[in-house]
Amino acid sequence: MNTLNTYRSLKQRRHVRLVFFVILGLGLLMSGCGSDADRLPKMGVAPDFTLEDVTGKPYQFHQDAGKVRLLSFIYTTCPTECPAMTHWMLVVQKELKAKGIGPDQVQFYSITFDPEVDTPEVMEDFIHRFKYQDEPIDEDYWRLLRGSVEATRQVAQDFHLLVQPLDDGTFIHSDKVILVDKEGEIRYLYNGSNLPVEDVIRDMSALVK
């Protein structure tokens, strides 16, 4: 009797384990059925703003509605985070271009919060220091934006990013890179100084569709 009961108990346990793994497998399969875009939460509408490009022409953020957008806030004398962010964003830009995704579909932004130092010429010089596979940025994909100190820092504040000037001319600042979809919804905040390039390429490609 004990042997029979033991056999039945083992059989029941195997059955329970089998059911568990079947349910788990179905759950994983179903979670994979959604698109990459579906897994990016909508985090609120991105604030609209007006700044200037490096030619001095006014630029309003909603002009690029219909494009998937990737924004960074920088200053050109930054010793660490800003060069890293810019480099990794360039890698993303080049890889998207290689996939056939054009500047009519995606847009990249470098917005300075130190416009007193970052003149248009300084910003142009800064951005052209960066190369990926010996190629510089494609200017059609990229907007370099600036404005008054008050205006640019207000834009950063509207995106809930920290910008704190220090006495030595450097800044304590957020290194977040912001993903905005075609409808103007914020979809993700990435760690910019260690940007997960493959994730960003996947996410932007999904939102383009």
PDB file of C-alpha atoms in Angstrom:
ATOM      1  CA  MET A   1       0.000   0.000   0.000  1.00  0.00           C
ATOM      2  CA  ASN A   2       2.778   2.425   0.878  1.00  0.00           C
ATOM      3  CA  THR A   3       4.526   1.664  -2.408  1.00  0.00           C
ATOM      4  CA  LEU A   4       1.327   2.283  -4.355  1.00  0.00           C
ATOM      5  CA  ASN A   5       0.700   5.557  -2.541  1.00  0.00           C
ATOM      6  CA  THR A   6       4.265   6.679  -3.203  1.00  0.00           C
ATOM      7  CA  TYR A   7       3.890   5.865  -6.891  1.00  0.00           C
ATOM      8  CA  ARG A   8       0.643   7.832  -7.086  1.00  0.00           C
ATOM      9  CA  SER A   9       2.211  10.779  -5.252  1.00  0.00           C
ATOM     10  CA  LEU A  10       5.196  10.891  -7.620  1.00  0.00           C
ATOM     11  CA  LYS A  11       2.893  10.640 -10.616  1.00  0.00           C
ATOM     12  CA  GLN A  12       0.793  13.548  -9.328  1.00  0.00           C
ATOM     13  CA  ARG A  13       3.900  15.672  -8.763  1.00  0.00           C
ATOM     14  CA  ARG A  14       5.133  14.979 -12.289  1.00  0.00           C
ATOM     15  CA  HIS A  15       1.715  15.964 -13.600  1.00  0.00           C
ATOM     16  CA  VAL A  16       1.767  19.228 -11.624  1.00  0.00           C
ATOM     17  CA  ARG A  17       5.273  20.039 -12.885  1.00  0.00           C
ATOM     18  CA  LEU A  18       4.219  19.299 -16.470  1.00  0.00           C
ATOM     19  CA  VAL A  19       1.194  21.604 -16.176  1.00  0.00           C
ATOM     20  CA  PHE A  20       3.394  24.330 -14.629  1.00  0.00           C
ATOM     21  CA  PHE A  21       5.938  24.228 -17.458  1.00  0.00           C
ATOM     22  CA  VAL A  22       3.207  24.168 -20.102  1.00  0.00           C
ATOM     23  CA  ILE A  23       1.630  27.280 -18.552  1.00  0.00           C
ATOM     24  CA  LEU A  24       5.030  28.945 -18.231  1.00  0.00           C
ATOM     25  CA  GLY A  25       5.848  28.186 -21.853  1.00  0.00           C
ATOM     26  CA  LEU A  26       2.519  29.549 -23.038  1.00  0.00           C
ATOM     27  CA  GLY A  27       3.082  32.701 -20.982  1.00  0.00           C
ATOM     28  CA  LEU A  28       6.491  33.267 -22.511  1.00  0.00           C
ATOM     29  CA  LEU A  29       5.121  32.617 -25.979  1.00  0.00           C
ATOM     30  CA  MET A  30       2.278  35.063 -25.490  1.00  0.00           C
ATOM     31  CA  SER A  31       4.601  37.725 -24.067  1.00  0.00           C
ATOM     32  CA  GLY A  32       6.680  37.420 -27.210  1.00  0.00           C
ATOM     33  CA  CYS A  33       3.684  37.977 -29.456  1.00  0.00           C
ATOM     34  CA  GLY A  34       3.539  41.722 -28.751  1.00  0.00           C
ATOM     35  CA  SER A  35       5.665  44.102 -30.780  1.00  0.00           C
ATOM     36  CA  ASP A  36       8.722  45.819 -29.336  1.00  0.00           C
ATOM     37  CA  ALA A  37       6.782  49.082 -29.471  1.00  0.00           C
ATOM     38  CA  ASP A  38       4.025  47.592 -27.305  1.00  0.00           C
ATOM     39  CA  ARG A  39       6.555  46.937 -24.554  1.00  0.00           C
ATOM     40  CA  LEU A  40       7.618  50.605 -24.407  1.00  0.00           C
ATOM     41  CA  PRO A  41       5.379  52.376 -21.892  1.00  0.00           C
ATOM     42  CA  LYS A  42       3.868  55.746 -22.733  1.00  0.00           C
ATOM     43  CA  MET A  43       5.343  58.081 -20.133  1.00  0.00           C
ATOM     44  CA  GLY A  44       3.515  61.278 -21.017  1.00  0.00           C
ATOM     45  CA  VAL A  45       3.582  63.830 -23.810  1.00  0.00           C
ATOM     46  CA  ALA A  46       6.970  65.451 -24.398  1.00  0.00           C
ATOM     47  CA  PRO A  47       6.949  69.190 -23.719  1.00  0.00           C
ATOM     48  CA  ASP A  48       7.024  71.405 -26.774  1.00  0.00           C
ATOM     49  CA  PHE A  49       9.734  74.045 -26.900  1.00  0.00           C
ATOM     50  CA  THR A  50      11.284  76.626 -29.182  1.00  0.00           C
ATOM     51  CA  LEU A  51      15.060  77.096 -29.450  1.00  0.00           C
ATOM     52  CA  GLU A  52      17.464  77.973 -32.272  1.00  0.00           C
ATOM     53  CA  ASP A  53      19.557  75.806 -34.538  1.00  0.00           C
ATOM     54  CA  VAL A  54      23.192  76.655 -35.237  1.00  0.00           C
ATOM     55  CA  THR A  55      22.199  78.883 -38.158  1.00  0.00           C
ATOM     56  CA  GLY A  56      20.169  81.052 -35.778  1.00  0.00           C
ATOM     57  CA  LYS A  57      16.874  79.860 -37.234  1.00  0.00           C
ATOM     58  CA  PRO A  58      14.050  79.273 -34.718  1.00  0.00           C
ATOM     59  CA  TYR A  59      13.165  75.637 -34.256  1.00  0.00           C
ATOM     60  CA  GLN A  60      10.022  74.282 -32.595  1.00  0.00           C
ATOM     61  CA  PHE A  61      10.017  70.692 -31.381  1.00  0.00           C
ATOM     62  CA  HIS A  62       6.626  69.842 -32.865  1.00  0.00           C
ATOM     63  CA  GLN A  63       8.084  70.537 -36.329  1.00  0.00           C
ATOM     64  CA  ASP A  64       9.406  66.978 -36.201  1.00  0.00           C
ATOM     65  CA  ALA A  65       6.084  65.385 -35.292  1.00  0.00           C
ATOM     66  CA  GLY A  66       5.802  62.144 -37.217  1.00  0.00           C
ATOM     67  CA  LYS A  67       9.440  61.235 -36.578  1.00  0.00           C
ATOM     68  CA  VAL A  68      10.902  59.052 -33.844  1.00  0.00           C
ATOM     69  CA  ARG A  69      13.203  61.328 -31.843  1.00  0.00           C
ATOM     70  CA  LEU A  70      16.213  60.836 -29.576  1.00  0.00           C
ATOM     71  CA  LEU A  71      17.255  63.786 -27.399  1.00  0.00           C
ATOM     72  CA  SER A  72      20.314  64.527 -25.302  1.00  0.00           C
ATOM     73  CA  PHE A  73      21.204  67.568 -23.201  1.00  0.00           C
ATOM     74  CA  ILE A  74      24.900  68.398 -23.217  1.00  0.00           C
ATOM     75  CA  TYR A  75      27.598  71.012 -22.827  1.00  0.00           C
ATOM     76  CA  THR A  76      30.658  70.881 -25.035  1.00  0.00           C
ATOM     77  CA  THR A  77      33.301  71.238 -22.300  1.00  0.00           C
ATOM     78  CA  CYS A  78      31.845  68.269 -20.424  1.00  0.00           C
ATOM     79  CA  PRO A  79      34.709  65.870 -19.625  1.00  0.00           C
ATOM     80  CA  THR A  80      32.814  62.581 -19.435  1.00  0.00           C
ATOM     81  CA  GLU A  81      29.088  61.981 -19.923  1.00  0.00           C
ATOM     82  CA  CYS A  82      28.394  64.301 -22.863  1.00  0.00           C
ATOM     83  CA  PRO A  83      31.083  62.925 -25.198  1.00  0.00           C
ATOM     84  CA  ALA A  84      29.978  59.397 -24.308  1.00  0.00           C
ATOM     85  CA  MET A  85      26.313  60.171 -24.997  1.00  0.00           C
ATOM     86  CA  THR A  86      27.143  61.805 -28.305  1.00  0.00           C
ATOM     87  CA  HIS A  87      29.353  58.921 -29.407  1.00  0.00           C
ATOM     88  CA  TRP A  88      26.748  56.260 -28.656  1.00  0.00           C
ATOM     89  CA  MET A  89      23.983  58.279 -30.304  1.00  0.00           C
ATOM     90  CA  LEU A  90      26.162  58.532 -33.409  1.00  0.00           C
ATOM     91  CA  VAL A  91      26.506  54.744 -33.434  1.00  0.00           C
ATOM     92  CA  VAL A  92      22.706  54.422 -33.268  1.00  0.00           C
ATOM     93  CA  GLN A  93      22.288  56.960 -36.070  1.00  0.00           C
ATOM     94  CA  LYS A  94      24.725  55.155 -38.356  1.00  0.00           C
ATOM     95  CA  GLU A  95      23.211  51.741 -37.684  1.00  0.00           C
ATOM     96  CA  LEU A  96      19.692  53.009 -38.384  1.00  0.00           C
ATOM     97  CA  LYS A  97      20.921  54.568 -41.610  1.00  0.00           C
ATOM     98  CA  ALA A  98      22.479  51.221 -42.577  1.00  0.00           C
ATOM     99  CA  LYS A  99      19.052  49.623 -42.024  1.00  0.00           C
ATOM    100  CA  GLY A 100      17.498  52.037 -44.503  1.00  0.00           C
ATOM    101  CA  ILE A 101      15.837  54.260 -41.900  1.00  0.00           C
ATOM    102  CA  GLY A 102      16.157  57.828 -43.111  1.00  0.00           C
ATOM    103  CA  PRO A 103      16.114  61.338 -41.631  1.00  0.00           C
ATOM    104  CA  ASP A 104      12.486  61.647 -42.659  1.00  0.00           C
ATOM    105  CA  GLN A 105      11.751  58.919 -40.082  1.00  0.00           C
ATOM    106  CA  VAL A 106      14.117  59.604 -37.171  1.00  0.00           C
ATOM    107  CA  GLN A 107      15.781  62.678 -35.697  1.00  0.00           C
ATOM    108  CA  PHE A 108      18.609  63.162 -33.191  1.00  0.00           C
ATOM    109  CA  TYR A 109      19.139  66.210 -30.971  1.00  0.00           C
ATOM    110  CA  SER A 110      22.036  67.654 -29.016  1.00  0.00           C
ATOM    111  CA  ILE A 111      20.729  70.523 -26.887  1.00  0.00           C
ATOM    112  CA  THR A 112      23.239  72.620 -24.980  1.00  0.00           C
ATOM    113  CA  PHE A 113      22.433  74.001 -21.544  1.00  0.00           C
ATOM    114  CA  ASP A 114      25.621  76.124 -21.594  1.00  0.00           C
ATOM    115  CA  PRO A 115      24.897  78.471 -24.517  1.00  0.00           C
ATOM    116  CA  GLU A 116      27.205  81.228 -23.278  1.00  0.00           C
ATOM    117  CA  VAL A 117      30.162  78.947 -24.042  1.00  0.00           C
ATOM    118  CA  ASP A 118      28.523  76.793 -26.704  1.00  0.00           C
ATOM    119  CA  THR A 119      28.258  79.197 -29.604  1.00  0.00           C
ATOM    120  CA  PRO A 120      27.044  77.796 -32.925  1.00  0.00           C
ATOM    121  CA  GLU A 121      30.650  77.437 -34.080  1.00  0.00           C
ATOM    122  CA  VAL A 122      31.657  75.627 -30.889  1.00  0.00           C
ATOM    123  CA  MET A 123      28.725  73.222 -31.202  1.00  0.00           C
ATOM    124  CA  GLU A 124      29.553  72.471 -34.831  1.00  0.00           C
ATOM    125  CA  ASP A 125      33.176  71.810 -33.912  1.00  0.00           C
ATOM    126  CA  PHE A 126      32.127  69.578 -31.017  1.00  0.00           C
ATOM    127  CA  ILE A 127      29.746  67.392 -32.995  1.00  0.00           C
ATOM    128  CA  HIS A 128      32.169  66.887 -35.872  1.00  0.00           C
ATOM    129  CA  ARG A 129      34.815  65.456 -33.566  1.00  0.00           C
ATOM    130  CA  PHE A 130      32.826  62.246 -33.432  1.00  0.00           C
ATOM    131  CA  LYS A 131      33.149  59.503 -36.001  1.00  0.00           C
ATOM    132  CA  TYR A 132      31.889  55.949 -36.325  1.00  0.00           C
ATOM    133  CA  GLN A 133      33.753  53.656 -38.701  1.00  0.00           C
ATOM    134  CA  ASP A 134      35.613  56.755 -39.931  1.00  0.00           C
ATOM    135  CA  GLU A 135      32.358  58.542 -40.818  1.00  0.00           C
ATOM    136  CA  PRO A 136      31.135  61.746 -39.135  1.00  0.00           C
ATOM    137  CA  ILE A 137      27.529  62.439 -38.246  1.00  0.00           C
ATOM    138  CA  ASP A 138      24.988  62.834 -41.015  1.00  0.00           C
ATOM    139  CA  GLU A 139      23.729  66.371 -40.521  1.00  0.00           C
ATOM    140  CA  ASP A 140      20.354  65.562 -42.052  1.00  0.00           C
ATOM    141  CA  TYR A 141      19.699  63.311 -39.052  1.00  0.00           C
ATOM    142  CA  TRP A 142      20.929  65.725 -36.382  1.00  0.00           C
ATOM    143  CA  ARG A 143      19.781  68.997 -34.842  1.00  0.00           C
ATOM    144  CA  LEU A 144      22.129  71.098 -32.703  1.00  0.00           C
ATOM    145  CA  LEU A 145      19.997  73.414 -30.579  1.00  0.00           C
ATOM    146  CA  ARG A 146      20.680  76.313 -28.272  1.00  0.00           C
ATOM    147  CA  GLY A 147      18.978  79.388 -26.833  1.00  0.00           C
ATOM    148  CA  SER A 148      19.302  81.674 -23.858  1.00  0.00           C
ATOM    149  CA  VAL A 149      20.552  80.212 -20.586  1.00  0.00           C
ATOM    150  CA  GLU A 150      17.057  80.530 -19.141  1.00  0.00           C
ATOM    151  CA  ALA A 151      15.355  78.967 -22.165  1.00  0.00           C
ATOM    152  CA  THR A 152      17.633  75.952 -22.502  1.00  0.00           C
ATOM    153  CA  ARG A 153      17.611  75.139 -18.804  1.00  0.00           C
ATOM    154  CA  GLN A 154      13.842  75.524 -18.743  1.00  0.00           C
ATOM    155  CA  VAL A 155      13.588  72.910 -21.492  1.00  0.00           C
ATOM    156  CA  ALA A 156      15.763  70.540 -19.450  1.00  0.00           C
ATOM    157  CA  GLN A 157      13.582  71.217 -16.410  1.00  0.00           C
ATOM    158  CA  ASP A 158      10.423  70.558 -18.429  1.00  0.00           C
ATOM    159  CA  PHE A 159      11.862  67.116 -19.230  1.00  0.00           C
ATOM    160  CA  HIS A 160      12.551  66.681 -15.474  1.00  0.00           C
ATOM    161  CA  LEU A 161      16.319  66.622 -15.956  1.00  0.00           C
ATOM    162  CA  LEU A 162      18.797  67.983 -13.429  1.00  0.00           C
ATOM    163  CA  VAL A 163      21.150  70.772 -14.542  1.00  0.00           C
ATOM    164  CA  GLN A 164      23.171  72.384 -11.754  1.00  0.00           C
ATOM    165  CA  PRO A 165      26.054  74.762 -12.615  1.00  0.00           C
ATOM    166  CA  LEU A 166      29.185  74.700 -10.463  1.00  0.00           C
ATOM    167  CA  ASP A 167      31.649  77.490  -9.756  1.00  0.00           C
ATOM    168  CA  ASP A 168      34.368  75.904 -11.915  1.00  0.00           C
ATOM    169  CA  GLY A 169      32.265  76.068 -15.084  1.00  0.00           C
ATOM    170  CA  THR A 170      31.228  72.416 -15.013  1.00  0.00           C
ATOM    171  CA  PHE A 171      27.754  71.065 -14.299  1.00  0.00           C
ATOM    172  CA  ILE A 172      26.085  68.383 -12.292  1.00  0.00           C
ATOM    173  CA  HIS A 173      23.551  67.100 -14.794  1.00  0.00           C
ATOM    174  CA  SER A 174      21.397  64.156 -15.785  1.00  0.00           C
ATOM    175  CA  ASP A 175      22.814  61.919 -18.482  1.00  0.00           C
ATOM    176  CA  LYS A 176      19.460  60.618 -19.675  1.00  0.00           C
ATOM    177  CA  VAL A 177      18.760  60.198 -23.378  1.00  0.00           C
ATOM    178  CA  ILE A 178      15.068  60.587 -24.146  1.00  0.00           C
ATOM    179  CA  LEU A 179      13.112  58.558 -26.694  1.00  0.00           C
ATOM    180  CA  VAL A 180      10.027  60.267 -28.137  1.00  0.00           C
ATOM    181  CA  ASP A 181       7.677  58.560 -30.571  1.00  0.00           C
ATOM    182  CA  LYS A 182       5.982  59.897 -33.701  1.00  0.00           C
ATOM    183  CA  GLU A 183       2.980  61.119 -31.706  1.00  0.00           C
ATOM    184  CA  GLY A 184       5.153  63.056 -29.250  1.00  0.00           C
ATOM    185  CA  GLU A 185       4.918  60.573 -26.374  1.00  0.00           C
ATOM    186  CA  ILE A 186       7.990  59.957 -24.234  1.00  0.00           C
ATOM    187  CA  ARG A 187       8.633  56.213 -24.437  1.00  0.00           C
ATOM    188  CA  TYR A 188      11.933  55.636 -22.630  1.00  0.00           C
ATOM    189  CA  LEU A 189      14.769  57.278 -20.695  1.00  0.00           C
ATOM    190  CA  TYR A 190      18.113  55.608 -21.344  1.00  0.00           C
ATOM    191  CA  ASN A 191      21.360  55.858 -19.420  1.00  0.00           C
ATOM    192  CA  GLY A 192      23.178  58.056 -21.917  1.00  0.00           C
ATOM    193  CA  SER A 193      26.790  57.655 -20.835  1.00  0.00           C
ATOM    194  CA  ASN A 194      26.455  53.895 -21.242  1.00  0.00           C
ATOM    195  CA  LEU A 195      23.762  53.875 -23.899  1.00  0.00           C
ATOM    196  CA  PRO A 196      22.423  50.375 -24.675  1.00  0.00           C
ATOM    197  CA  VAL A 197      22.917  50.767 -28.412  1.00  0.00           C
ATOM    198  CA  GLU A 198      21.228  47.542 -29.514  1.00  0.00           C
ATOM    199  CA  ASP A 199      18.175  48.300 -27.368  1.00  0.00           C
ATOM    200  CA  VAL A 200      17.881  51.828 -28.750  1.00  0.00           C
ATOM    201  CA  ILE A 201      18.181  50.604 -32.341  1.00  0.00           C
ATOM    202  CA  ARG A 202      15.496  47.986 -31.678  1.00  0.00           C
ATOM    203  CA  ASP A 203      13.191  50.477 -29.956  1.00  0.00           C
ATOM    204  CA  MET A 204      13.531  53.207 -32.564  1.00  0.00           C
ATOM    205  CA  SER A 205      13.091  50.717 -35.397  1.00  0.00           C
ATOM    206  CA  ALA A 206       9.916  49.398 -33.766  1.00  0.00           C
ATOM    207  CA  LEU A 207       8.469  52.882 -33.293  1.00  0.00           C
ATOM    208  CA  VAL A 208       9.198  53.829 -36.909  1.00  0.00           C
ATOM    209  CA  LYS A 209       6.868  51.072 -38.155  1.00  0.00           C
TER     210      LYS A 209
END
